[in-house]
Tab-separated table of C-alpha atoms and ligand atoms in Angstrom:
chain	number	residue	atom	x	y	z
M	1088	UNK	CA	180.772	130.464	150.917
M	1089	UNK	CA	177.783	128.422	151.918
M	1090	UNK	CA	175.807	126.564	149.253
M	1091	UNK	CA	172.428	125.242	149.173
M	1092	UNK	CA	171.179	123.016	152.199
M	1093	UNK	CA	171.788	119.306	150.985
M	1094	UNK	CA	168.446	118.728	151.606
M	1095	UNK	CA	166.696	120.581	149.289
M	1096	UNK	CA	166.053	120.239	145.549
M	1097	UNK	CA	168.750	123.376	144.831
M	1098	UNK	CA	171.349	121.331	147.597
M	1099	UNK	CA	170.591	117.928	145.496
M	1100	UNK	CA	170.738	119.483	141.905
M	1101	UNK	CA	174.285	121.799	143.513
M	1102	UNK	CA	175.706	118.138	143.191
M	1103	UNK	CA	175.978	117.557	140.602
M	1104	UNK	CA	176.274	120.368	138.420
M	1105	UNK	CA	179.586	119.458	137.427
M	1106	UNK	CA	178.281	116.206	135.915
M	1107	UNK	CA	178.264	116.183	131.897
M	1108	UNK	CA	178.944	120.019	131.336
M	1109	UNK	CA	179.275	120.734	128.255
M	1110	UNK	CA	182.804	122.982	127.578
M	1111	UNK	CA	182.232	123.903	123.804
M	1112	UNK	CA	178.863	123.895	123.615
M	1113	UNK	CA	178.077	125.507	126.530
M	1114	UNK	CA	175.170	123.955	129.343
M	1115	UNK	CA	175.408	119.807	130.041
M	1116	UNK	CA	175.495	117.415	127.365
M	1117	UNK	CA	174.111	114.573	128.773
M	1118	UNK	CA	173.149	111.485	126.241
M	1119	UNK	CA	172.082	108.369	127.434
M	1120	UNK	CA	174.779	105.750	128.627
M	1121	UNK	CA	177.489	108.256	128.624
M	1122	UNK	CA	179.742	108.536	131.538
M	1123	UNK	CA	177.773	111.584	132.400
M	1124	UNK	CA	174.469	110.118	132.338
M	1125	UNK	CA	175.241	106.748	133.953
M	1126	UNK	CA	176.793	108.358	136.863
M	1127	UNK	CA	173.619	110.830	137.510
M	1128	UNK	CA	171.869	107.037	137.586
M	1129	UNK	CA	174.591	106.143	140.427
M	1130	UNK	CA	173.928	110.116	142.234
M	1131	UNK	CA	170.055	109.010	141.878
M	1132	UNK	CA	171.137	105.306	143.059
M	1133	UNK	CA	172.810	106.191	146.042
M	1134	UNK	CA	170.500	108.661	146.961
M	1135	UNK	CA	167.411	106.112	147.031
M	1136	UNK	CA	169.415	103.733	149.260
M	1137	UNK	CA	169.875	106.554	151.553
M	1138	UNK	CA	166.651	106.961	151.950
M	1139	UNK	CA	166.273	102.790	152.240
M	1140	UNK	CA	163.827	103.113	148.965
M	1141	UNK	CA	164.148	99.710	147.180
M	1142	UNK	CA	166.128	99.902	143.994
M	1143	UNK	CA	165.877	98.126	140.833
M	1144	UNK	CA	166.417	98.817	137.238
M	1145	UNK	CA	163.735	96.903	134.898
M	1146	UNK	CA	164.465	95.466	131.190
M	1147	UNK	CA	164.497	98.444	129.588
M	1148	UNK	CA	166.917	100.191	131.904
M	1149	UNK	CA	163.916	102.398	133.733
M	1150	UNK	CA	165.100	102.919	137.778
M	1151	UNK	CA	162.411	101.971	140.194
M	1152	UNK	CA	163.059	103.170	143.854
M	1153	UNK	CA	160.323	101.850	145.851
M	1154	UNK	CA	158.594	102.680	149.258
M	1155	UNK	CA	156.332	99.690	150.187
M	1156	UNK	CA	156.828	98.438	153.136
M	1157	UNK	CA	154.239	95.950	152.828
M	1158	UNK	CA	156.145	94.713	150.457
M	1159	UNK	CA	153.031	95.743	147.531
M	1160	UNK	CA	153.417	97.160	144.568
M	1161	UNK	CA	149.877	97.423	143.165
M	1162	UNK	CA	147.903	100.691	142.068
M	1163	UNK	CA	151.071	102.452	143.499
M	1164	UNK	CA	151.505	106.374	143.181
M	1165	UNK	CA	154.525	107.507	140.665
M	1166	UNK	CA	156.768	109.873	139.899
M	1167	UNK	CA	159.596	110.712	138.335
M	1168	UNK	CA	160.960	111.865	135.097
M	1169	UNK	CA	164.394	111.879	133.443
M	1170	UNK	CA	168.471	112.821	134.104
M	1171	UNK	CA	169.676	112.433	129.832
M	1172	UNK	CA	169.906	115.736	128.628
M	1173	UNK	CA	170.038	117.488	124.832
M	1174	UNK	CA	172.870	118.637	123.734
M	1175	UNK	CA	174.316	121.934	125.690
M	1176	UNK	CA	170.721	121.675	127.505
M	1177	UNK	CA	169.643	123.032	130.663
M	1178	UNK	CA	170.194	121.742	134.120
M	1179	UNK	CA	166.695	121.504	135.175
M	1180	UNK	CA	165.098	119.836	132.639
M	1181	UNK	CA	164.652	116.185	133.833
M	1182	UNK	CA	167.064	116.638	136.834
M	1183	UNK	CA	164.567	119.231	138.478
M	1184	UNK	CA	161.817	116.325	138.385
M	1185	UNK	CA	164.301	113.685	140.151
M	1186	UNK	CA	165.565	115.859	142.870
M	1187	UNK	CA	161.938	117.462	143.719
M	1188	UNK	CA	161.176	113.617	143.722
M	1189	UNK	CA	163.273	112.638	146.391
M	1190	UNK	CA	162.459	116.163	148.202
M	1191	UNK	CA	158.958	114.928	148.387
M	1192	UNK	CA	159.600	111.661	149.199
M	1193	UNK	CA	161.263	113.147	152.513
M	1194	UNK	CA	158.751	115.267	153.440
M	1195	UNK	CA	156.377	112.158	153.258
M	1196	UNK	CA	158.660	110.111	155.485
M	1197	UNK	CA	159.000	112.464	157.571
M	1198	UNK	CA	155.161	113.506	157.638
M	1199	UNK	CA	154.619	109.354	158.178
M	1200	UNK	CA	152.529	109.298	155.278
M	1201	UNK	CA	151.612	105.712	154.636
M	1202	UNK	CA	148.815	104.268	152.465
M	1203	UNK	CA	149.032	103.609	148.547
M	1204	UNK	CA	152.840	102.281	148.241
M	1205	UNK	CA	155.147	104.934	146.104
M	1206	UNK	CA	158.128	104.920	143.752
M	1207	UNK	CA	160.316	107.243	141.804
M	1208	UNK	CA	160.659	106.266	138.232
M	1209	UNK	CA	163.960	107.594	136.084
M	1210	UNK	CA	163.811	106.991	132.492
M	1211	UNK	CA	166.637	106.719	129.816
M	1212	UNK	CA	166.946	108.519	126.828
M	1213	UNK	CA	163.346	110.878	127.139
M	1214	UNK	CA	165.448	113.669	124.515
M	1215	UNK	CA	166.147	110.927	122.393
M	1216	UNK	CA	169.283	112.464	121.989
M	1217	UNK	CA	171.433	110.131	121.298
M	1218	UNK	CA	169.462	107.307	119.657
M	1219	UNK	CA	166.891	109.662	117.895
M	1220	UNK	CA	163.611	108.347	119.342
M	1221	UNK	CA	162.362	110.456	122.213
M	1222	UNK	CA	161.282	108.596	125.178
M	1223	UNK	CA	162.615	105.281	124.469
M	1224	UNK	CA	162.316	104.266	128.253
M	1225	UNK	CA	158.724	104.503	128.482
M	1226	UNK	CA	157.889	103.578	124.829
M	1227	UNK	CA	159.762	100.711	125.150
M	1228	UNK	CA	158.266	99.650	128.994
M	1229	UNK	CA	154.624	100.176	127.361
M	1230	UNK	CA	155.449	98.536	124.017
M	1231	UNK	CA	155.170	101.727	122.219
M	1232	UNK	CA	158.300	100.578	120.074
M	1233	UNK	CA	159.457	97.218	118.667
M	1234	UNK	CA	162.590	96.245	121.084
M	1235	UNK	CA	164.076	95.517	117.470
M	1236	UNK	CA	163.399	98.414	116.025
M	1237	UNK	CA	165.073	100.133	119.631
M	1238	UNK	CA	168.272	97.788	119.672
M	1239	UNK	CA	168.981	99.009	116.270
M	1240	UNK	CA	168.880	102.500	116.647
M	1241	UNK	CA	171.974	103.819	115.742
M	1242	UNK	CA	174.012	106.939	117.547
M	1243	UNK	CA	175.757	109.877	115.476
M	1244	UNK	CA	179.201	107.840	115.869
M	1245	UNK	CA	176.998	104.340	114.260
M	1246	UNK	CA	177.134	102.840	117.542
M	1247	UNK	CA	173.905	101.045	117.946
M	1248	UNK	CA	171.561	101.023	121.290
M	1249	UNK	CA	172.022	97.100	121.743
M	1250	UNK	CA	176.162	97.928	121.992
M	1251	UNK	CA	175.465	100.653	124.175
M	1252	UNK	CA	173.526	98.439	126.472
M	1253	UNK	CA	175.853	95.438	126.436
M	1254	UNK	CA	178.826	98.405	126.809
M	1255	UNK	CA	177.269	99.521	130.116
M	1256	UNK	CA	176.675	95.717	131.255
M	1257	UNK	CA	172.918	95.704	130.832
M	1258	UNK	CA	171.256	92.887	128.352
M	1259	UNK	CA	169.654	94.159	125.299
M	1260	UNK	CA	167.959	90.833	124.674
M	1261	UNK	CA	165.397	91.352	127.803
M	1262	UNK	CA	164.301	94.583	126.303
M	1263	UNK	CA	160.361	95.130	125.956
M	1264	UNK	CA	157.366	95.662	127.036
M	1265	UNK	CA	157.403	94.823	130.224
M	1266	UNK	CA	153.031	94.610	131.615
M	1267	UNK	CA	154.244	93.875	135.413
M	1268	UNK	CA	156.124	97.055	135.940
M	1269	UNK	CA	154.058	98.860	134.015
M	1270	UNK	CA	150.769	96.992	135.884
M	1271	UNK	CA	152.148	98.249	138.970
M	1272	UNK	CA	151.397	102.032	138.281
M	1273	UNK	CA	148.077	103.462	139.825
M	1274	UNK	CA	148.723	107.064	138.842
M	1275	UNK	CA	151.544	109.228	137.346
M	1276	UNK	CA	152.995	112.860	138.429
M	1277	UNK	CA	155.959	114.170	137.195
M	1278	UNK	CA	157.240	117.614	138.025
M	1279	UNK	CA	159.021	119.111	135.458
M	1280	UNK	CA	160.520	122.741	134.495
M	1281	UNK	CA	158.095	124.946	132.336
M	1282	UNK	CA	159.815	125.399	128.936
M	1283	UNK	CA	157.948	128.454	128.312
M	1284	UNK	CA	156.770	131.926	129.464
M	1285	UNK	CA	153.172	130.440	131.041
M	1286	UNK	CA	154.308	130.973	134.324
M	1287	UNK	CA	156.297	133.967	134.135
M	1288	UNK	CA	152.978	136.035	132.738
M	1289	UNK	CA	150.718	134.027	135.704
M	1290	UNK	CA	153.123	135.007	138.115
M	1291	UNK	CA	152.552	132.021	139.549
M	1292	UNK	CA	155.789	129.372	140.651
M	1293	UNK	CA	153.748	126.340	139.867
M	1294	UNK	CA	151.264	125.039	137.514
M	1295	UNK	CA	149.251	121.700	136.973
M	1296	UNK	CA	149.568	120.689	133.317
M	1297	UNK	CA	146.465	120.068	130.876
M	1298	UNK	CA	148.211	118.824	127.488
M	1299	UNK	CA	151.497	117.816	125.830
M	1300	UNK	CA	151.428	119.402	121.955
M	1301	UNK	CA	151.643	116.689	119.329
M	1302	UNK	CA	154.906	116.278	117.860
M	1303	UNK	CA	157.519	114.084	115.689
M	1304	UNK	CA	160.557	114.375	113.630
M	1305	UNK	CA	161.569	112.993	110.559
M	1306	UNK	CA	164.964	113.012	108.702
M	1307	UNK	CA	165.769	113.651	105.415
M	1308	UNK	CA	168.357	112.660	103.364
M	1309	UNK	CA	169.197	114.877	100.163
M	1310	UNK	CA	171.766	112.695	97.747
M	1311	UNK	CA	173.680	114.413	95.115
M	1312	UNK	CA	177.043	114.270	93.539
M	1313	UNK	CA	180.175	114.914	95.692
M	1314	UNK	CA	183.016	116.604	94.257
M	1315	UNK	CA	185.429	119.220	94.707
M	1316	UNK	CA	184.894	122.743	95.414
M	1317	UNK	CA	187.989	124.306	93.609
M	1318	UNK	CA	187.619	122.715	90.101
M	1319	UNK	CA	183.823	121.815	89.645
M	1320	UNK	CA	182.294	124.745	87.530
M	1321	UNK	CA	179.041	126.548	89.431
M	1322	UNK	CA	177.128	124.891	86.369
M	1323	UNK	CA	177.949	121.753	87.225
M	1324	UNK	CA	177.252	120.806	90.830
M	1325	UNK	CA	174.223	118.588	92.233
M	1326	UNK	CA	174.714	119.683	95.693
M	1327	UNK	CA	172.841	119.109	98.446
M	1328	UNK	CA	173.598	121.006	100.581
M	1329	UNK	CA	172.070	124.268	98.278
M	1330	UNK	CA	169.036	121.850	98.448
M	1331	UNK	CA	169.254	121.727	102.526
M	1332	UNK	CA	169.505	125.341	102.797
M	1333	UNK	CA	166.392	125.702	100.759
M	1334	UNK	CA	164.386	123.097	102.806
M	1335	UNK	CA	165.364	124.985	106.123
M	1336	UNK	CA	163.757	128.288	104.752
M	1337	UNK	CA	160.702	126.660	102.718
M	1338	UNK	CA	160.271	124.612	106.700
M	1339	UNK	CA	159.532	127.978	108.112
M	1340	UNK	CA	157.757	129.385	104.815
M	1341	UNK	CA	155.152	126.608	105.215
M	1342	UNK	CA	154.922	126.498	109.158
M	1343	UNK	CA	154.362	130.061	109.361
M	1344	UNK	CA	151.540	129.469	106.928
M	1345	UNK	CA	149.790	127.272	109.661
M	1346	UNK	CA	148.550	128.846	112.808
M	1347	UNK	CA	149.705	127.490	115.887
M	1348	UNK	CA	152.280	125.130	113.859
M	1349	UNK	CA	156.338	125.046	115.568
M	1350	UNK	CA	158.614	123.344	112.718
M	1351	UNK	CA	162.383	123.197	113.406
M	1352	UNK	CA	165.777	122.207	111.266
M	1353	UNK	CA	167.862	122.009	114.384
M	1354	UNK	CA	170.256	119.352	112.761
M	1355	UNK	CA	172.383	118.792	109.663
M	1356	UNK	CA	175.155	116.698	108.935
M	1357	UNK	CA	176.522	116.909	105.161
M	1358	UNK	CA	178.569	113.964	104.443
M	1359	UNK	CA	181.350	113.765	104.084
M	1360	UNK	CA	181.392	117.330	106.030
M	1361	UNK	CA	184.780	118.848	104.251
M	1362	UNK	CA	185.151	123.071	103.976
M	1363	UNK	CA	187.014	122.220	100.294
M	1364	UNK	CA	184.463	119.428	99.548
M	1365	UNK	CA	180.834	119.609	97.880
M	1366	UNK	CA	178.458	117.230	100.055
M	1367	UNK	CA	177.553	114.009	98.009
M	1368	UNK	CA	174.368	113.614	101.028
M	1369	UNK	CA	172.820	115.976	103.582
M	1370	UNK	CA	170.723	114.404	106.398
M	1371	UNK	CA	168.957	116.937	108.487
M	1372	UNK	CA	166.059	116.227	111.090
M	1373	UNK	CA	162.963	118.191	111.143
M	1374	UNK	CA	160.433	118.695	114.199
M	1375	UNK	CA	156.957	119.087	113.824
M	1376	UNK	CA	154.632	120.107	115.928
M	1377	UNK	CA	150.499	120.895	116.606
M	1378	UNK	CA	148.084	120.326	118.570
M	1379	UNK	CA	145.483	118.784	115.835
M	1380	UNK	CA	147.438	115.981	114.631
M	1381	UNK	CA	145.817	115.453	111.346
M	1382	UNK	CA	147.372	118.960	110.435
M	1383	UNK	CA	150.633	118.242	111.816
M	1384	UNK	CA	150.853	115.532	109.024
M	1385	UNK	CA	149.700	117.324	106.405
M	1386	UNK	CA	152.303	120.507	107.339
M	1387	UNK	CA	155.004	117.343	107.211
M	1388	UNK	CA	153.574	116.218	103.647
M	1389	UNK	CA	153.555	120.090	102.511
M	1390	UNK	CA	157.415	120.094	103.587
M	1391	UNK	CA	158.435	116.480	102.032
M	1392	UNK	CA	157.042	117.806	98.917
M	1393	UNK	CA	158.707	120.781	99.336
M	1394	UNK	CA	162.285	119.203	99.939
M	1395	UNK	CA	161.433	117.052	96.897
M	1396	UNK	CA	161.054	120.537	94.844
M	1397	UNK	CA	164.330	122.004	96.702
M	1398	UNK	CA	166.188	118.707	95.647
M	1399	UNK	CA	165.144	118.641	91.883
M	1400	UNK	CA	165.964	122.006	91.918
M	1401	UNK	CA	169.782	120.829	92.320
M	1402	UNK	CA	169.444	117.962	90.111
M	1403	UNK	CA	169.026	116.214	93.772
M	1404	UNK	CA	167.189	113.876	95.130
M	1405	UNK	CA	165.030	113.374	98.849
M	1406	UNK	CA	164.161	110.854	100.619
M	1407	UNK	CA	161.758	111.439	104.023
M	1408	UNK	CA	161.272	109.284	106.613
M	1409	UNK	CA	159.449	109.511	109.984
M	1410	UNK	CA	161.396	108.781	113.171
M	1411	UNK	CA	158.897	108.924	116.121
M	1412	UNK	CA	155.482	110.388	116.291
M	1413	UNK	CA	153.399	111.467	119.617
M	1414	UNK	CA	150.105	112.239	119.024
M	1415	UNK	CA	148.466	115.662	121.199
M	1416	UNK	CA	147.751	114.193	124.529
M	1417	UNK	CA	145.635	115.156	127.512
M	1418	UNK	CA	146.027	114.705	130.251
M	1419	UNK	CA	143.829	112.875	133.001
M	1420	UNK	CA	140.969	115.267	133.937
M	1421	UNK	CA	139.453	113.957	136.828
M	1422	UNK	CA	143.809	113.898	138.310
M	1423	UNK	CA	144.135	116.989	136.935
M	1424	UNK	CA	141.082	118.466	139.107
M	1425	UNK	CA	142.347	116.561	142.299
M	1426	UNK	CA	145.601	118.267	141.382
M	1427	UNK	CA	143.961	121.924	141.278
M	1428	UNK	CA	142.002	120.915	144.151
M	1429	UNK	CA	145.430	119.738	146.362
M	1430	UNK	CA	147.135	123.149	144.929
M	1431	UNK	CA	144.484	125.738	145.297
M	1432	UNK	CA	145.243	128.977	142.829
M	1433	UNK	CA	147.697	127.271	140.926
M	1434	UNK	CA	146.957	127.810	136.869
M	1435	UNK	CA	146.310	125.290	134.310
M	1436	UNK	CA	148.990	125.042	131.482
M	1437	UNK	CA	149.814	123.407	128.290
M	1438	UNK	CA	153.339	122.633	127.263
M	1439	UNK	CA	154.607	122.418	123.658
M	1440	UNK	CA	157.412	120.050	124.986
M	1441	UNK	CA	157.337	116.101	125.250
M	1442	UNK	CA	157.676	113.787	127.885
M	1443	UNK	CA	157.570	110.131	129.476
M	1444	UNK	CA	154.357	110.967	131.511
M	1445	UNK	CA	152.803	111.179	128.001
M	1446	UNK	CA	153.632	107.808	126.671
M	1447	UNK	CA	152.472	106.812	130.264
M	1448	UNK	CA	149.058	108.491	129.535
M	1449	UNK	CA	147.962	106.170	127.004
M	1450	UNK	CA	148.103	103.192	129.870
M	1451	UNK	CA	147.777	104.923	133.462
M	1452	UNK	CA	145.910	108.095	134.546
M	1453	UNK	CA	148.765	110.816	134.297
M	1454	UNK	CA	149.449	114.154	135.361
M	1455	UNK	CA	151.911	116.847	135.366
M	1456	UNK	CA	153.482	120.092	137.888
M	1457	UNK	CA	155.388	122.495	136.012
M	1458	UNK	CA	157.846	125.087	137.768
M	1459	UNK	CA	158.522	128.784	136.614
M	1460	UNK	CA	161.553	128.787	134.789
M	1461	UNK	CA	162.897	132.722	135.156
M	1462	UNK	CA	164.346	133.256	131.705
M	1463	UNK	CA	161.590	131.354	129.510
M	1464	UNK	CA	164.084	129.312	127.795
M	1465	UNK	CA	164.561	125.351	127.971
M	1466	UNK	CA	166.750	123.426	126.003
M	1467	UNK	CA	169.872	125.872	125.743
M	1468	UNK	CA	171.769	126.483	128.803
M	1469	UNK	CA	169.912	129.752	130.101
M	1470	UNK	CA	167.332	127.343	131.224
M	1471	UNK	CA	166.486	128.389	134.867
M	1472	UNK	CA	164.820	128.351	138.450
M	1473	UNK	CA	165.124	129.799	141.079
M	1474	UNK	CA	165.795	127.953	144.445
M	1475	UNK	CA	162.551	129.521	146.261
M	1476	UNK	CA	160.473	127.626	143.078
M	1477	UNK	CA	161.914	124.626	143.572
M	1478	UNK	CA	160.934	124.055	147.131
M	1479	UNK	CA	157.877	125.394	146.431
M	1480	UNK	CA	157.434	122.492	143.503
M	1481	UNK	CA	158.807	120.110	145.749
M	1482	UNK	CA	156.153	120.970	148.426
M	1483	UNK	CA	153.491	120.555	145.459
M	1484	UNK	CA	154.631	117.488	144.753
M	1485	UNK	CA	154.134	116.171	148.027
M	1486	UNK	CA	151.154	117.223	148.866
M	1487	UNK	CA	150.033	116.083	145.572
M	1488	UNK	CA	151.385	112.246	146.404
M	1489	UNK	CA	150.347	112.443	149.854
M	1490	UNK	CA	146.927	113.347	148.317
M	1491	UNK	CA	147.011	110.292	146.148
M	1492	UNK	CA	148.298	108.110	148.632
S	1119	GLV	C1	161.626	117.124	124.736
S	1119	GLV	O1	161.810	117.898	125.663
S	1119	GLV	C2	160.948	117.565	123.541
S	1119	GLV	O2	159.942	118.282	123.655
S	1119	GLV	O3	161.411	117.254	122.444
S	1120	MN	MN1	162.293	116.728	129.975
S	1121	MN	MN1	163.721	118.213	127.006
């Protein structure tokens, strides 16, 4: 049976889709400084020094792999995106941006394509996954978080970022904003799978994004009494987990109540977690998200209050308390028109997902490709392209960097 050729972005994603699957949960499960993830940074790694790019992982553990062969690195043309993954996610989302990276990158070589120098940019933990805040990478390389705020960031298992980092040999004390990398970035592109239907009604493989929906997430913790579940009386429980189960319906209640709003419980973790024990604390994590901020925050007030009413309703009480927040950002117009320009016929789409390239917008002009994705569904492991839409993103992507260049 013949696979993929090795040169295209189906041939470099075909290796390594054994890397970080995910056997009960179905899709990959790749977190950030896991085995999985760290060797899709050595796949990426290799791959650059193949190609005789430069290599070099900054403070905050973003991989640079640079073409200048001038040996400049100012107003240089980026791309990139991410290879952590949510848990049981897709194999496309963040992957699909590296590989078409490197596609386009040969097709420039190979084109001769000189002028502005270029890099590939790969940056950790974009899910937030595993730490909780969502593009830690690029907040922390623009100074979008406090470094002490990052190193403390705990995992599920209590294992904080600054362990992880020393674990995996990297030094959590240099981590920070970091104004030379950062200064070295003329424009931003990254190609990414579409996490939605857009593309599937256009009919259309690729589209230049407009806007990344605002979004954040917030956790709350419901504390009541724990106890046992065979010889405490129905009367006499303060559980919170009856309060959690509330919240998660009065969420969609109150979101549903707001047009355009998308609020999510997608996780919960009673403590201590027994089948024959009443939780003393539930801590579950919601997502908000809208397009006008200001009623974003007032859907998330609307639900703390309403998690307050669940909990005294138990004889419980709530505590909320925001984790990240990304404002609604737009992208670059004037890069954006280039980009419709380069691609002629190819649509104009929002995405309700986040990414790096908007934590980059705030600092560089940014811009974004998006790729069909067959089965409309990102984030679960029927995520999808198909091989013909990934060569044609690839061939986008180059044309838009050569364009730039
Ligand atoms: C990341 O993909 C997000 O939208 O949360
Ligand atoms: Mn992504
Ligand atoms: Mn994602």
């Amino acid at each position: 049976m013949s696979g993929p050729r090795p040169d295209t972005v189906s041939g470099l994603l075909a290796e390594i889709a054994d890397i970080g699957r995910d056997p009960v949960r179905g899709g990959y499960s790749r977190p950030v400084l896991s085995g999985a993830e760290l060797s899709l940074r050595e796949w990426f790694v290799a791959h650059a020094d193949k190609r005789g790019l430069e290599v070099t992982t900054d403070r905050n553990g973003v991989i640079w792999a640079w073409h200048a062969p001038d040996g400049s690195y100012a107003d240089a043309v980026v791309t990139g995106s991410h290879l952590d993954s949510v848990p049981g996610g897709g194999a496309y989302d963040g992957p699909l941006g590296v590989a078409s990276a490197l596609v386009a990158f040969d097709r420039l070589a190979a084109a001769g394509v000189g002028g502005r120098p270029r890099a590939i940019a790969v940056f950790p933990e974009e899910e937030g996954s595993r730490f909780g805040v969502a593009c830690l990478g690029s907040r922390l390389l623009t100074g979008a978080i406090d470094p002490a705020r990052a190193l403390a960031l705990a995992d599920p298992d209590g294992r904080t970022f600054a362990e992880a980092l020393r674990a995996a040999g990297a030094t959590p004390e240099h981590l920070g904003p970091d104004p030379e990398a950062l200064g070295r970035i003329g424009a931003f592109v990254e190609l990414h799978v579409e996490q939605g239907r857009g593309l599937i009604d256009l009919g259309q493989p690729v589209a230049v994004g407009s806007s990344i929906l605002g979004h954040g997430r917030w956790r709350v913790t419901l504390s009541g009494a724990g106890n046992h579940a065979g010889t405490t009386l129905m009367s006499d429980r303060r559980d919170p987990m009856v309060a959690a189960g509330a919240l998660v319906v009065g969420v969609r209640r109150l979101a549903r109540e707001v047009p355009e709003a998308r609020a999510t419980v997608g996780r919960l973790v009673p403590t201590p977690g027994g089948t024959n024990v009443i939780a003393s604390r539930v801590d579950l994590w919601l997502d908000v998200r809208h397009h006008d901020d200001a009623t974003t925050l007032a859907l998330v007030e609307r639900i703390r209050q309403e998690a307050e009413l669940a909990a005294a309703e138990e004889g419980c009480s709530a505590v909320m308390v925001e984790e990240s927040f990304s404002a609604t950002v737009d992208f670059d117009a004037g890069l954006r028109d280039e980009l419709c320009e380069v691609l002629p016929g190819a649509p104009v789409l929002a995405t309700g997902a986040g990414h790096d390239a908007g934590v980059l917008k705030a600092h560089v002009p940014t811009a974004m490709l998006f790729v069909r994705n067959p089965t409309g569904v990102s984030h679960a492991p029927d995520e999808a392209v198909e091989d013909a839409d990934a060569e044609h993103g690839a061939l986008a992507l180059a044309r838009t960097l050569e364009h730039l260049a």
